[in-house]
mmCIF file of C-alpha atoms in Angstrom:
data_model
loop_
_atom_site.group_PDB
_atom_site.id
_atom_site.type_symbol
_atom_site.label_atom_id
_atom_site.label_comp_id
_atom_site.label_asym_id
_atom_site.label_seq_id
_atom_site.Cartn_x
_atom_site.Cartn_y
_atom_site.Cartn_z
ATOM 1 C CA MET A 1 0.000 0.000 0.000
ATOM 2 C CA THR A 2 1.297 3.453 -0.908
ATOM 3 C CA THR A 3 1.719 5.652 2.161
ATOM 4 C CA VAL A 4 1.542 9.452 2.406
ATOM 5 C CA LEU A 5 5.327 9.487 2.755
ATOM 6 C CA ASP A 6 5.710 7.371 -0.409
ATOM 7 C CA ALA A 7 3.557 9.834 -2.363
ATOM 8 C CA ILE A 8 5.491 12.857 -1.078
ATOM 9 C CA VAL A 9 8.853 11.285 -1.893
ATOM 10 C CA ALA A 10 7.690 10.384 -5.407
ATOM 11 C CA GLY A 11 6.829 14.040 -6.034
ATOM 12 C CA VAL A 12 10.125 15.164 -4.525
ATOM 13 C CA ARG A 13 12.029 12.910 -6.920
ATOM 14 C CA GLU A 14 10.138 14.304 -9.915
ATOM 15 C CA ASP A 15 10.853 17.907 -8.922
ATOM 16 C CA LEU A 16 14.454 17.048 -8.120
ATOM 17 C CA ALA A 17 14.986 15.626 -11.597
ATOM 18 C CA VAL A 18 13.897 18.947 -13.112
ATOM 19 C CA ARG A 19 16.254 20.962 -10.893
ATOM 20 C CA ALA A 20 19.149 18.603 -11.576
ATOM 21 C CA GLU A 21 18.745 19.230 -15.303
ATOM 22 C CA GLN A 22 18.919 22.987 -14.713
ATOM 23 C CA VAL A 23 21.793 23.025 -12.205
ATOM 24 C CA SER A 24 24.489 20.364 -12.358
ATOM 25 C CA LEU A 25 26.145 18.786 -9.339
ATOM 26 C CA ALA A 26 29.406 20.350 -10.485
ATOM 27 C CA ASP A 27 27.749 23.783 -10.380
ATOM 28 C CA LEU A 28 26.562 23.135 -6.817
ATOM 29 C CA GLU A 29 30.014 21.959 -5.761
ATOM 30 C CA ARG A 30 31.520 25.191 -7.064
ATOM 31 C CA ARG A 31 28.945 27.248 -5.169
ATOM 32 C CA VAL A 32 29.657 25.330 -1.968
ATOM 33 C CA ALA A 33 33.389 25.913 -2.356
ATOM 34 C CA ASP A 34 32.744 29.665 -2.497
ATOM 35 C CA ALA A 35 30.122 29.757 0.281
ATOM 36 C CA ALA A 36 30.639 31.001 3.817
ATOM 37 C CA ALA A 37 31.308 28.236 6.327
ATOM 38 C CA PRO A 38 28.186 26.760 7.942
ATOM 39 C CA ILE A 39 27.269 27.591 11.547
ATOM 40 C CA ASP A 40 27.820 24.820 14.101
ATOM 41 C CA ALA A 41 24.164 24.245 14.906
ATOM 42 C CA GLU A 42 24.786 21.101 16.935
ATOM 43 C CA ALA A 43 26.845 23.059 19.452
ATOM 44 C CA LEU A 44 24.074 25.639 19.827
ATOM 45 C CA LEU A 45 21.424 22.954 20.305
ATOM 46 C CA ARG A 46 23.514 21.495 23.142
ATOM 47 C CA ALA A 47 23.333 24.748 25.126
ATOM 48 C CA ASP A 48 21.569 24.808 28.493
ATOM 49 C CA GLY A 49 17.803 25.193 28.456
ATOM 50 C CA LEU A 50 15.386 24.253 25.714
ATOM 51 C CA SER A 51 16.334 25.330 22.209
ATOM 52 C CA LEU A 52 13.605 26.284 19.750
ATOM 53 C CA ILE A 53 13.784 25.520 16.051
ATOM 54 C CA ALA A 54 11.092 27.852 14.691
ATOM 55 C CA GLU A 55 9.622 26.937 11.341
ATOM 56 C CA VAL A 56 8.608 28.888 8.255
ATOM 57 C CA LYS A 57 5.674 26.719 7.188
ATOM 58 C CA ARG A 58 2.879 27.665 4.804
ATOM 59 C CA ALA A 59 1.058 24.357 4.530
ATOM 60 C CA SER A 60 1.162 20.687 5.461
ATOM 61 C CA PRO A 61 -0.317 17.449 4.099
ATOM 62 C CA SER A 62 -2.328 16.958 7.284
ATOM 63 C CA LYS A 63 -3.751 20.485 7.711
ATOM 64 C CA GLY A 64 -3.584 22.030 4.237
ATOM 65 C CA ALA A 65 -2.961 25.790 4.044
ATOM 66 C CA LEU A 66 -1.694 27.269 7.317
ATOM 67 C CA ALA A 67 -0.475 30.779 6.513
ATOM 68 C CA GLU A 68 0.450 32.744 3.401
ATOM 69 C CA ILE A 69 3.806 34.048 4.712
ATOM 70 C CA PRO A 70 4.480 36.520 1.879
ATOM 71 C CA ASP A 71 7.757 37.560 3.525
ATOM 72 C CA PRO A 72 9.555 34.554 5.048
ATOM 73 C CA ALA A 73 12.606 36.696 5.831
ATOM 74 C CA SER A 74 10.616 38.991 8.123
ATOM 75 C CA LEU A 75 9.079 36.028 9.918
ATOM 76 C CA ALA A 76 12.523 34.498 10.397
ATOM 77 C CA VAL A 77 13.878 37.762 11.833
ATOM 78 C CA ALA A 78 10.950 37.887 14.268
ATOM 79 C CA TYR A 79 11.735 34.328 15.353
ATOM 80 C CA ALA A 80 15.422 35.100 15.816
ATOM 81 C CA ASP A 81 14.834 38.345 17.677
ATOM 82 C CA ALA A 82 12.478 36.584 20.094
ATOM 83 C CA GLY A 83 15.051 33.936 20.996
ATOM 84 C CA ALA A 84 14.818 31.040 18.534
ATOM 85 C CA THR A 85 18.036 29.029 18.250
ATOM 86 C CA ALA A 86 17.501 28.080 14.603
ATOM 87 C CA ILE A 87 15.068 28.579 11.735
ATOM 88 C CA SER A 88 13.526 25.690 9.825
ATOM 89 C CA VAL A 89 12.488 26.427 6.238
ATOM 90 C CA LEU A 90 10.255 24.060 4.281
ATOM 91 C CA THR A 91 11.527 23.806 0.716
ATOM 92 C CA GLU A 92 9.149 21.097 -0.569
ATOM 93 C CA GLY A 93 6.686 22.694 -2.970
ATOM 94 C CA ARG A 94 3.815 20.301 -3.629
ATOM 95 C CA ARG A 95 2.521 19.650 -0.110
ATOM 96 C CA PHE A 96 4.185 22.421 1.902
ATOM 97 C CA ASN A 97 4.248 25.360 -0.569
ATOM 98 C CA GLY A 98 7.921 25.931 0.160
ATOM 99 C CA SER A 99 10.898 26.620 -2.080
ATOM 100 C CA LEU A 100 14.632 27.152 -2.209
ATOM 101 C CA ASP A 101 13.819 30.843 -2.711
ATOM 102 C CA ASP A 102 12.402 30.839 0.832
ATOM 103 C CA LEU A 103 15.628 29.282 2.088
ATOM 104 C CA ASP A 104 17.697 31.935 0.286
ATOM 105 C CA ALA A 105 15.581 34.751 1.750
ATOM 106 C CA VAL A 106 15.839 33.439 5.296
ATOM 107 C CA ARG A 107 19.551 32.724 5.057
ATOM 108 C CA GLU A 108 20.135 36.309 3.938
ATOM 109 C CA ALA A 109 18.042 37.717 6.783
ATOM 110 C CA VAL A 110 19.324 35.934 9.907
ATOM 111 C CA THR A 111 22.647 35.047 11.492
ATOM 112 C CA ILE A 112 21.462 31.941 13.380
ATOM 113 C CA PRO A 113 21.479 28.406 11.908
ATOM 114 C CA VAL A 114 19.015 27.573 9.150
ATOM 115 C CA LEU A 115 17.557 24.114 8.550
ATOM 116 C CA ARG A 116 16.555 23.046 5.076
ATOM 117 C CA LYS A 117 13.506 20.918 5.842
ATOM 118 C CA ASP A 118 12.697 18.636 2.960
ATOM 119 C CA PHE A 119 12.601 14.970 2.018
ATOM 120 C CA MET A 120 16.239 14.246 1.301
ATOM 121 C CA VAL A 121 16.702 11.166 -0.867
ATOM 122 C CA THR A 122 19.863 11.912 -2.868
ATOM 123 C CA ASP A 123 23.316 13.364 -2.260
ATOM 124 C CA TYR A 124 22.487 16.106 -4.764
ATOM 125 C CA GLN A 125 19.995 17.605 -2.306
ATOM 126 C CA LEU A 126 22.657 17.896 0.398
ATOM 127 C CA TRP A 127 24.968 19.794 -1.938
ATOM 128 C CA GLU A 128 21.970 21.881 -2.960
ATOM 129 C CA ALA A 129 21.137 22.658 0.676
ATOM 130 C CA ARG A 130 24.691 23.780 1.446
ATOM 131 C CA ALA A 131 24.859 25.829 -1.766
ATOM 132 C CA HIS A 132 21.763 27.702 -0.601
ATOM 133 C CA GLY A 133 23.235 28.376 2.829
ATOM 134 C CA ALA A 134 21.731 25.624 4.987
ATOM 135 C CA ASP A 135 23.540 24.769 8.216
ATOM 136 C CA ILE A 136 21.255 21.843 9.071
ATOM 137 C CA ILE A 137 19.587 19.227 6.902
ATOM 138 C CA LEU A 138 16.819 16.752 7.702
ATOM 139 C CA LEU A 139 17.286 13.027 7.156
ATOM 140 C CA ILE A 140 14.046 11.080 7.608
ATOM 141 C CA VAL A 141 14.915 7.503 8.522
ATOM 142 C CA ALA A 142 11.601 6.194 7.160
ATOM 143 C CA SER A 143 12.469 7.357 3.639
ATOM 144 C CA LEU A 144 16.051 6.039 3.498
ATOM 145 C CA THR A 145 17.778 2.666 3.462
ATOM 146 C CA ASP A 146 20.503 2.042 6.040
ATOM 147 C CA ASP A 147 23.204 2.557 3.397
ATOM 148 C CA GLU A 148 21.615 5.818 2.227
ATOM 149 C CA LEU A 149 21.245 7.053 5.783
ATOM 150 C CA VAL A 150 24.874 6.388 6.668
ATOM 151 C CA ARG A 151 26.192 7.834 3.401
ATOM 152 C CA MET A 152 24.096 10.994 3.549
ATOM 153 C CA HIS A 153 24.784 11.496 7.251
ATOM 154 C CA THR A 154 28.505 11.285 6.545
ATOM 155 C CA LEU A 155 28.242 13.660 3.589
ATOM 156 C CA ALA A 156 26.290 16.209 5.620
ATOM 157 C CA HIS A 157 29.046 16.331 8.216
ATOM 158 C CA ASP A 158 31.753 16.379 5.549
ATOM 159 C CA LEU A 159 30.037 19.513 4.215
ATOM 160 C CA GLY A 160 30.071 21.006 7.715
ATOM 161 C CA MET A 161 26.324 20.721 8.269
ATOM 162 C CA THR A 162 24.426 19.283 11.208
ATOM 163 C CA ALA A 163 22.159 16.356 10.334
ATOM 164 C CA LEU A 164 18.805 16.227 12.119
ATOM 165 C CA VAL A 165 17.925 12.538 11.863
ATOM 166 C CA GLU A 166 14.175 12.048 12.232
ATOM 167 C CA VAL A 167 12.512 8.958 13.709
ATOM 168 C CA HIS A 168 9.005 8.006 14.762
ATOM 169 C CA ASP A 169 9.254 4.457 16.097
ATOM 170 C CA GLU A 170 11.588 2.088 17.947
ATOM 171 C CA GLY A 171 13.119 0.479 14.867
ATOM 172 C CA GLU A 172 13.921 3.818 13.260
ATOM 173 C CA THR A 173 15.439 5.082 16.505
ATOM 174 C CA GLN A 174 17.844 2.144 16.607
ATOM 175 C CA ARG A 175 18.718 2.671 12.953
ATOM 176 C CA ALA A 176 19.490 6.343 13.641
ATOM 177 C CA VAL A 177 21.730 5.458 16.582
ATOM 178 C CA ASP A 178 23.494 2.743 14.546
ATOM 179 C CA ALA A 179 24.090 5.267 11.738
ATOM 180 C CA GLY A 180 25.975 7.515 14.138
ATOM 181 C CA ALA A 181 23.357 10.255 14.475
ATOM 182 C CA ARG A 182 24.402 13.047 16.820
ATOM 183 C CA VAL A 183 21.075 14.914 16.653
ATOM 184 C CA ILE A 184 17.850 12.870 16.629
ATOM 185 C CA GLY A 185 14.416 14.355 16.059
ATOM 186 C CA VAL A 186 11.487 12.365 17.430
ATOM 187 C CA ASN A 187 8.435 13.118 15.315
ATOM 188 C CA ALA A 188 5.115 12.532 17.056
ATOM 189 C CA ARG A 189 3.468 12.511 13.632
ATOM 190 C CA ASN A 190 3.670 9.243 11.739
ATOM 191 C CA LEU A 191 4.511 10.414 8.218
ATOM 192 C CA LYS A 192 3.022 7.262 6.745
ATOM 193 C CA THR A 193 -0.439 7.881 8.225
ATOM 194 C CA LEU A 194 -0.183 11.537 9.439
ATOM 195 C CA GLU A 195 -1.530 10.491 12.846
ATOM 196 C CA VAL A 196 -0.033 12.230 15.912
ATOM 197 C CA HIS A 197 0.810 10.252 19.047
ATOM 198 C CA ALA A 198 1.745 12.549 21.931
ATOM 199 C CA ASP A 199 3.584 9.817 23.846
ATOM 200 C CA THR A 200 6.074 9.114 21.047
ATOM 201 C CA PHE A 201 8.905 11.196 22.525
ATOM 202 C CA SER A 202 8.609 9.767 26.033
ATOM 203 C CA ARG A 203 8.500 6.252 24.569
ATOM 204 C CA LEU A 204 11.550 6.627 22.335
ATOM 205 C CA VAL A 205 13.864 8.925 24.276
ATOM 206 C CA PRO A 206 15.052 6.105 26.611
ATOM 207 C CA LEU A 207 16.396 4.351 23.501
ATOM 208 C CA ILE A 208 18.633 7.312 22.619
ATOM 209 C CA PRO A 209 22.056 7.166 24.298
ATOM 210 C CA PRO A 210 23.256 10.079 26.444
ATOM 211 C CA GLY A 211 25.193 12.679 24.517
ATOM 212 C CA ILE A 212 22.911 12.667 21.490
ATOM 213 C CA VAL A 213 20.884 15.876 21.066
ATOM 214 C CA THR A 214 17.143 15.166 21.145
ATOM 215 C CA VAL A 215 14.523 17.257 19.352
ATOM 216 C CA ALA A 216 10.764 16.877 19.901
ATOM 217 C CA GLU A 217 8.751 17.489 16.729
ATOM 218 C CA SER A 218 5.069 17.898 15.758
ATOM 219 C CA GLY A 219 1.939 18.685 17.730
ATOM 220 C CA ILE A 220 3.580 21.311 19.951
ATOM 221 C CA SER A 221 1.008 24.018 20.616
ATOM 222 C CA GLY A 222 2.808 26.287 23.060
ATOM 223 C CA ALA A 223 4.683 26.701 26.334
ATOM 224 C CA ASP A 224 2.921 23.865 28.181
ATOM 225 C CA ASP A 225 3.979 21.319 25.566
ATOM 226 C CA ALA A 226 7.501 22.744 25.532
ATOM 227 C CA ARG A 227 7.688 22.431 29.321
ATOM 228 C CA MET A 228 6.500 18.824 29.107
ATOM 229 C CA TYR A 229 9.086 17.866 26.499
ATOM 230 C CA ALA A 230 11.863 19.629 28.399
ATOM 231 C CA ALA A 231 10.890 17.638 31.493
ATOM 232 C CA GLN A 232 11.091 14.440 29.446
ATOM 233 C CA GLY A 233 14.638 15.295 28.393
ATOM 234 C CA ALA A 234 14.285 17.147 25.096
ATOM 235 C CA ASP A 235 17.150 19.459 24.217
ATOM 236 C CA ALA A 236 15.038 21.270 21.618
ATOM 237 C CA VAL A 237 11.581 21.498 20.130
ATOM 238 C CA LEU A 238 10.675 22.151 16.518
ATOM 239 C CA VAL A 239 7.510 24.228 16.172
ATOM 240 C CA GLY A 240 5.805 25.395 12.989
ATOM 241 C CA GLU A 241 2.012 25.395 12.813
ATOM 242 C CA ALA A 242 1.429 26.948 16.244
ATOM 243 C CA LEU A 243 3.820 29.801 15.432
ATOM 244 C CA VAL A 244 2.555 30.663 11.956
ATOM 245 C CA ARG A 245 -1.079 30.516 13.098
ATOM 246 C CA GLY A 246 -0.562 32.362 16.370
ATOM 247 C CA ALA A 247 -1.764 35.921 16.939
ATOM 248 C CA ASP A 248 1.557 37.020 18.456
ATOM 249 C CA THR A 249 4.411 34.969 17.050
ATOM 250 C CA SER A 250 7.166 36.716 18.999
ATOM 251 C CA ALA A 251 5.362 36.296 22.306
ATOM 252 C CA MET A 252 4.884 32.590 21.664
ATOM 253 C CA VAL A 253 8.562 32.129 20.799
ATOM 254 C CA ARG A 254 9.556 33.856 24.040
ATOM 255 C CA SER A 255 7.098 31.795 26.089
ATOM 256 C CA ILE A 256 8.355 28.487 24.644
ATOM 257 C CA VAL A 257 11.994 29.373 25.286
ATOM 258 C CA ALA A 258 11.194 30.566 28.814
ATOM 259 C CA ALA A 259 9.179 27.441 29.612
ATOM 260 C CA GLY A 260 12.113 25.223 28.713
ATOM 261 C CA ALA A 261 14.564 27.341 30.663
ATOM 262 C CA ARG A 262 12.604 26.845 33.878
ATOM 263 C CA THR A 263 12.312 23.081 33.623
ATOM 264 C CA GLU A 264 14.631 20.395 35.023
ATOM 265 C CA PRO A 265 14.556 17.107 33.067
ATOM 266 C CA GLU A 266 12.787 14.251 34.818
ATOM 267 C CA HIS A 267 15.843 12.025 34.472
ATOM 268 C CA ALA A 268 18.253 14.636 35.863
#
């Protein structure tokens, strides 16, 4: 049976083929050679307190249109000024209405790390991400074989980027650890069914060895959720929908960061 993730990845591959015809890998490699060095996002995510990766997100497969966001750069600046540690930018176009243009605009506007959030299935996309200024890339375990995961994780670090390795069940968590992941994102949303299970982080975090940065993803509506995840041991939360739909984005960013700062992990 074809899952939602399968359908998204199929579209990603089609769009990728078009871009690869327009811009060669050699062109990307030249751009990377001339680019400024990436920011060490992993080090920042390891800082005390709860880090926030704030997302520029116009739409999602589960909720449809979320916000128009005509000026992603301004939104990113608001996030950064309010205390976000990093900015996540959706670059997938079919389901999320994102683009590499959004990534370029955000990279130009902020001095904190930027995550290219997309469905990475080839090495070309990693070179593409770095050429457009990304400091962090997303590797979704569910969409990669073990060999692909290890190879792309290694390439990301060779390019100086931080790899956020995303899991949503026990098997994927073990695969991420075995691949050498240093930053693991636990997604409460099952990308194959789009269902959200709020207990996913608490269930999987015991399987992640100490020293690996943990990021809670999906279904985070505000400070109370951030406080809960911080208490469960999260080093960071990734929040998109609640921020782009909120009436006062800056206030919500500040409240999430403050909630994490006041919380001692349950396992401490």
